[in-house]
PDB file of C-alpha atoms in Angstrom:
ATOM      1  CA  MET A   1       8.138 -65.352  61.973  1.00 52.00           C
ATOM      2  CA  THR A   2       9.997 -64.262  59.052  1.00 58.00           C
ATOM      3  CA  GLN A   3       7.985 -66.393  57.014  1.00 62.00           C
ATOM      4  CA  TYR A   4       4.856 -64.247  58.280  1.00 58.00           C
ATOM      5  CA  PHE A   5       6.425 -60.919  57.264  1.00 57.00           C
ATOM      6  CA  LEU A   6       7.687 -62.102  53.896  1.00 57.00           C
ATOM      7  CA  ARG A   7       4.043 -63.202  52.921  1.00 66.00           C
ATOM      8  CA  GLN A   8       2.612 -60.256  54.350  1.00 73.00           C
ATOM      9  CA  SER A   9       5.184 -58.280  52.247  1.00 79.00           C
ATOM     10  CA  PHE A  10       4.363 -60.122  49.237  1.00 80.00           C
ATOM     11  CA  VAL A  11       0.392 -59.568  49.804  1.00 81.00           C
ATOM     12  CA  LEU A  12       1.114 -55.968  50.178  1.00 84.00           C
ATOM     13  CA  LYS A  13       2.851 -55.633  47.056  1.00 86.00           C
ATOM     14  CA  ILE A  14       0.114 -57.597  45.142  1.00 88.00           C
ATOM     15  CA  ALA A  15      -2.403 -55.117  46.777  1.00 89.00           C
ATOM     16  CA  ILE A  16      -0.209 -52.056  45.746  1.00 90.00           C
ATOM     17  CA  VAL A  17      -0.084 -53.412  42.028  1.00 91.00           C
ATOM     18  CA  VAL A  18      -3.846 -54.155  41.948  1.00 92.00           C
ATOM     19  CA  GLY A  19      -4.483 -50.603  43.412  1.00 93.00           C
ATOM     20  CA  VAL A  20      -2.383 -49.107  40.785  1.00 93.00           C
ATOM     21  CA  LEU A  21      -3.958 -50.935  38.043  1.00 93.00           C
ATOM     22  CA  VAL A  22      -7.374 -50.181  39.142  1.00 91.00           C
ATOM     23  CA  SER A  23      -6.514 -46.489  39.471  1.00 90.00           C
ATOM     24  CA  VAL A  24      -4.961 -46.417  35.872  1.00 90.00           C
ATOM     25  CA  PHE A  25      -8.154 -47.949  34.696  1.00 85.00           C
ATOM     26  CA  ALA A  26     -10.449 -45.712  36.301  1.00 80.00           C
ATOM     27  CA  VAL A  27      -8.480 -42.403  35.141  1.00 84.00           C
ATOM     28  CA  ALA A  28      -8.439 -43.848  31.508  1.00 82.00           C
ATOM     29  CA  SER A  29     -11.966 -44.672  31.528  1.00 74.00           C
ATOM     30  CA  GLY A  30     -13.068 -41.337  32.822  1.00 73.00           C
ATOM     31  CA  ALA A  31     -11.080 -39.598  30.157  1.00 78.00           C
ATOM     32  CA  TYR A  32     -12.496 -41.736  27.469  1.00 75.00           C
ATOM     33  CA  ALA A  33     -15.979 -40.980  28.907  1.00 73.00           C
ATOM     34  CA  TRP A  34     -15.286 -37.171  29.051  1.00 74.00           C
ATOM     35  CA  TYR A  35     -13.919 -37.058  25.553  1.00 78.00           C
ATOM     36  CA  TYR A  36     -17.061 -38.649  24.110  1.00 79.00           C
ATOM     37  CA  VAL A  37     -19.708 -36.698  26.135  1.00 82.00           C
ATOM     38  CA  GLY A  38     -20.581 -34.661  23.186  1.00 87.00           C
ATOM     39  CA  ARG A  39     -19.222 -36.932  20.257  1.00 92.00           C
ATOM     40  CA  VAL A  40     -20.321 -39.914  18.256  1.00 93.00           C
ATOM     41  CA  MET A  41     -18.775 -43.048  19.474  1.00 91.00           C
ATOM     42  CA  PRO A  42     -15.710 -44.462  17.815  1.00 91.00           C
ATOM     43  CA  HIS A  43     -16.182 -46.791  14.874  1.00 91.00           C
ATOM     44  CA  THR A  44     -19.393 -45.440  13.777  1.00 94.00           C
ATOM     45  CA  SER A  45     -20.258 -44.750  10.074  1.00 94.00           C
ATOM     46  CA  ILE A  46     -23.232 -43.450   8.235  1.00 93.00           C
ATOM     47  CA  GLY A  47     -23.322 -44.634   4.749  1.00 89.00           C
ATOM     48  CA  ILE A  48     -19.618 -44.682   3.580  1.00 88.00           C
ATOM     49  CA  HIS A  49     -18.544 -42.094   5.950  1.00 90.00           C
ATOM     50  CA  PRO A  50     -16.670 -42.786   9.320  1.00 94.00           C
ATOM     51  CA  VAL A  51     -18.269 -40.039  11.889  1.00 94.00           C
ATOM     52  CA  GLY A  52     -16.731 -41.659  15.162  1.00 92.00           C
ATOM     53  CA  GLY A  53     -15.334 -38.817  17.378  1.00 91.00           C
ATOM     54  CA  LEU A  54     -17.149 -35.943  15.757  1.00 94.00           C
ATOM     55  CA  THR A  55     -19.773 -33.697  17.370  1.00 94.00           C
ATOM     56  CA  GLU A  56     -23.172 -33.514  16.118  1.00 92.00           C
ATOM     57  CA  ASP A  57     -22.659 -30.245  13.963  1.00 93.00           C
ATOM     58  CA  GLU A  58     -19.550 -31.885  12.440  1.00 95.00           C
ATOM     59  CA  VAL A  59     -21.405 -34.932  11.534  1.00 94.00           C
ATOM     60  CA  ALA A  60     -24.181 -32.664   9.851  1.00 92.00           C
ATOM     61  CA  GLU A  61     -21.476 -30.608   8.073  1.00 94.00           C
ATOM     62  CA  ARG A  62     -19.816 -33.740   6.666  1.00 93.00           C
ATOM     63  CA  LEU A  63     -23.030 -35.126   5.479  1.00 91.00           C
ATOM     64  CA  GLU A  64     -24.243 -31.989   4.037  1.00 91.00           C
ATOM     65  CA  GLN A  65     -20.886 -31.690   2.093  1.00 92.00           C
ATOM     66  CA  HIS A  66     -21.210 -35.165   0.756  1.00 90.00           C
ATOM     67  CA  LEU A  67     -24.606 -34.318  -0.565  1.00 88.00           C
ATOM     68  CA  GLN A  68     -23.440 -30.988  -2.097  1.00 90.00           C
ATOM     69  CA  ASP A  69     -20.709 -33.043  -3.722  1.00 90.00           C
ATOM     70  CA  ILE A  70     -23.240 -35.659  -5.285  1.00 88.00           C
ATOM     71  CA  GLU A  71     -25.362 -32.592  -6.209  1.00 88.00           C
ATOM     72  CA  ARG A  72     -22.288 -31.116  -8.190  1.00 90.00           C
ATOM     73  CA  SER A  73     -21.304 -34.518  -9.952  1.00 89.00           C
ATOM     74  CA  GLY A  74     -24.523 -36.562 -10.071  1.00 86.00           C
ATOM     75  CA  ILE A  75     -24.820 -40.309  -9.337  1.00 86.00           C
ATOM     76  CA  PRO A  76     -23.126 -42.536 -11.839  1.00 87.00           C
ATOM     77  CA  LEU A  77     -25.590 -45.258 -13.357  1.00 83.00           C
ATOM     78  CA  ASN A  78     -24.568 -47.950 -15.789  1.00 82.00           C
ATOM     79  CA  ILE A  79     -27.089 -49.889 -17.629  1.00 77.00           C
ATOM     80  CA  ASN A  80     -26.279 -52.384 -20.387  1.00 76.00           C
ATOM     81  CA  GLY A  81     -22.828 -51.031 -20.504  1.00 78.00           C
ATOM     82  CA  LYS A  82     -24.132 -47.487 -20.885  1.00 78.00           C
ATOM     83  CA  SER A  83     -22.893 -45.026 -18.289  1.00 81.00           C
ATOM     84  CA  GLU A  84     -24.861 -41.888 -17.302  1.00 84.00           C
ATOM     85  CA  LEU A  85     -25.079 -39.463 -14.561  1.00 86.00           C
ATOM     86  CA  ILE A  86     -28.345 -38.871 -12.969  1.00 87.00           C
ATOM     87  CA  ARG A  87     -28.574 -35.363 -11.140  1.00 88.00           C
ATOM     88  CA  ILE A  88     -30.348 -35.788  -7.663  1.00 87.00           C
ATOM     89  CA  ASP A  89     -32.790 -33.102  -8.312  1.00 87.00           C
ATOM     90  CA  GLU A  90     -34.078 -35.072 -11.316  1.00 87.00           C
ATOM     91  CA  ILE A  91     -35.145 -37.813  -8.926  1.00 88.00           C
ATOM     92  CA  GLY A  92     -35.857 -35.610  -5.880  1.00 88.00           C
ATOM     93  CA  LEU A  93     -33.087 -37.304  -3.688  1.00 87.00           C
ATOM     94  CA  ASP A  94     -32.758 -36.058  -0.217  1.00 86.00           C
ATOM     95  CA  LEU A  95     -30.845 -36.786   2.979  1.00 85.00           C
ATOM     96  CA  ASN A  96     -32.440 -36.627   6.180  1.00 87.00           C
ATOM     97  CA  LEU A  97     -29.765 -35.188   8.107  1.00 87.00           C
ATOM     98  CA  SER A  98     -31.414 -34.980  11.428  1.00 89.00           C
ATOM     99  CA  ILE A  99     -32.178 -38.647  11.510  1.00 92.00           C
ATOM    100  CA  ALA A 100     -28.768 -39.566  10.513  1.00 91.00           C
ATOM    101  CA  VAL A 101     -27.075 -37.288  13.203  1.00 92.00           C
ATOM    102  CA  ASP A 102     -29.480 -38.553  15.743  1.00 93.00           C
ATOM    103  CA  ALA A 103     -28.942 -42.209  14.927  1.00 92.00           C
ATOM    104  CA  ALA A 104     -25.163 -41.763  15.117  1.00 92.00           C
ATOM    105  CA  PHE A 105     -25.234 -39.958  18.273  1.00 91.00           C
ATOM    106  CA  ALA A 106     -27.527 -42.282  20.182  1.00 91.00           C
ATOM    107  CA  ARG A 107     -25.141 -45.134  20.851  1.00 88.00           C
ATOM    108  CA  GLY A 108     -23.522 -44.534  24.109  1.00 86.00           C
ATOM    109  CA  HIS A 109     -25.656 -41.378  24.949  1.00 85.00           C
ATOM    110  CA  ILE A 110     -29.092 -42.847  25.408  1.00 88.00           C
ATOM    111  CA  GLY A 111     -30.676 -45.277  27.811  1.00 87.00           C
ATOM    112  CA  SER A 112     -29.588 -46.220  31.463  1.00 89.00           C
ATOM    113  CA  ALA A 113     -26.244 -45.552  32.622  1.00 82.00           C
ATOM    114  CA  LEU A 114     -25.463 -48.989  32.545  1.00 83.00           C
ATOM    115  CA  THR A 115     -26.589 -49.289  29.104  1.00 87.00           C
ATOM    116  CA  GLN A 116     -24.546 -46.151  28.017  1.00 83.00           C
ATOM    117  CA  PHE A 117     -21.497 -47.584  29.860  1.00 81.00           C
ATOM    118  CA  TRP A 118     -21.840 -51.008  27.912  1.00 84.00           C
ATOM    119  CA  GLU A 119     -22.256 -49.045  24.551  1.00 84.00           C
ATOM    120  CA  ARG A 120     -19.356 -46.892  25.201  1.00 82.00           C
ATOM    121  CA  VAL A 121     -17.005 -49.677  26.051  1.00 81.00           C
ATOM    122  CA  SER A 122     -18.182 -52.100  23.421  1.00 84.00           C
ATOM    123  CA  SER A 123     -17.642 -49.342  20.838  1.00 84.00           C
ATOM    124  CA  LEU A 124     -13.945 -49.867  21.435  1.00 82.00           C
ATOM    125  CA  TRP A 125     -14.087 -53.084  19.364  1.00 87.00           C
ATOM    126  CA  SER A 126     -17.242 -53.281  17.797  1.00 89.00           C
ATOM    127  CA  SER A 127     -18.424 -50.793  14.536  1.00 91.00           C
ATOM    128  CA  THR A 128     -21.703 -49.409  14.065  1.00 92.00           C
ATOM    129  CA  HIS A 129     -23.222 -49.005  10.522  1.00 93.00           C
ATOM    130  CA  ILE A 130     -25.936 -46.498   9.959  1.00 92.00           C
ATOM    131  CA  ASP A 131     -27.662 -46.541   6.606  1.00 91.00           C
ATOM    132  CA  ALA A 132     -27.943 -43.069   5.235  1.00 87.00           C
ATOM    133  CA  PRO A 133     -31.664 -42.209   5.415  1.00 88.00           C
ATOM    134  CA  ILE A 134     -32.463 -40.954   1.869  1.00 87.00           C
ATOM    135  CA  VAL A 135     -35.609 -40.307   0.200  1.00 88.00           C
ATOM    136  CA  TYR A 136     -36.269 -40.009  -3.558  1.00 88.00           C
ATOM    137  CA  ASP A 137     -38.885 -40.338  -6.090  1.00 89.00           C
ATOM    138  CA  GLU A 138     -39.195 -43.755  -7.211  1.00 90.00           C
ATOM    139  CA  HIS A 139     -41.104 -43.026 -10.383  1.00 91.00           C
ATOM    140  CA  ALA A 140     -38.573 -40.283 -11.265  1.00 88.00           C
ATOM    141  CA  LEU A 141     -35.657 -42.822 -10.888  1.00 87.00           C
ATOM    142  CA  ALA A 142     -37.612 -45.396 -12.965  1.00 87.00           C
ATOM    143  CA  SER A 143     -38.075 -43.126 -15.533  1.00 87.00           C
ATOM    144  CA  GLN A 144     -34.418 -42.178 -15.682  1.00 84.00           C
ATOM    145  CA  ILE A 145     -33.488 -45.701 -15.882  1.00 83.00           C
ATOM    146  CA  ASP A 146     -35.797 -46.256 -18.644  1.00 83.00           C
ATOM    147  CA  ASP A 147     -34.615 -43.521 -20.654  1.00 80.00           C
ATOM    148  CA  ILE A 148     -31.158 -44.764 -20.386  1.00 77.00           C
ATOM    149  CA  ALA A 149     -31.985 -48.322 -21.060  1.00 76.00           C
ATOM    150  CA  ASP A 150     -33.964 -46.994 -24.239  1.00 75.00           C
ATOM    151  CA  THR A 151     -30.955 -45.315 -25.549  1.00 72.00           C
ATOM    152  CA  SER A 152     -28.421 -48.132 -25.151  1.00 59.00           C
TER     153      SER A 152
END
């Protein structure tokens, strides 16, 4: 009879431990899901900029700031050992902010509930890199490159 009660006590302890672990996991998952409702999933980057955990507005601000920095300093180009800075207005370079922000925000926010759940969980250990959606005038860039190459 004591064996029976000892076994029941052991099973009850195991059930309590499992219940506590499941509860802790549920609370942690809920907090994680709540935090990232309006934010880009962790380990996400656009170009060279990590944007995980940022809101859509913060991502747009960060990318706009980077574009303004490039506007001020130019793009370094090295041809045949000669370095030059190309101004972005000379080649018509522009970053499509809305496409970049939408692409970063899509992971974990678009699709079925199961898809969103999986993308949110997998974002904890896997990264997402989004190429910056830039447009530029290819002929103007080629002309700039030719000018630099001719003077070297």
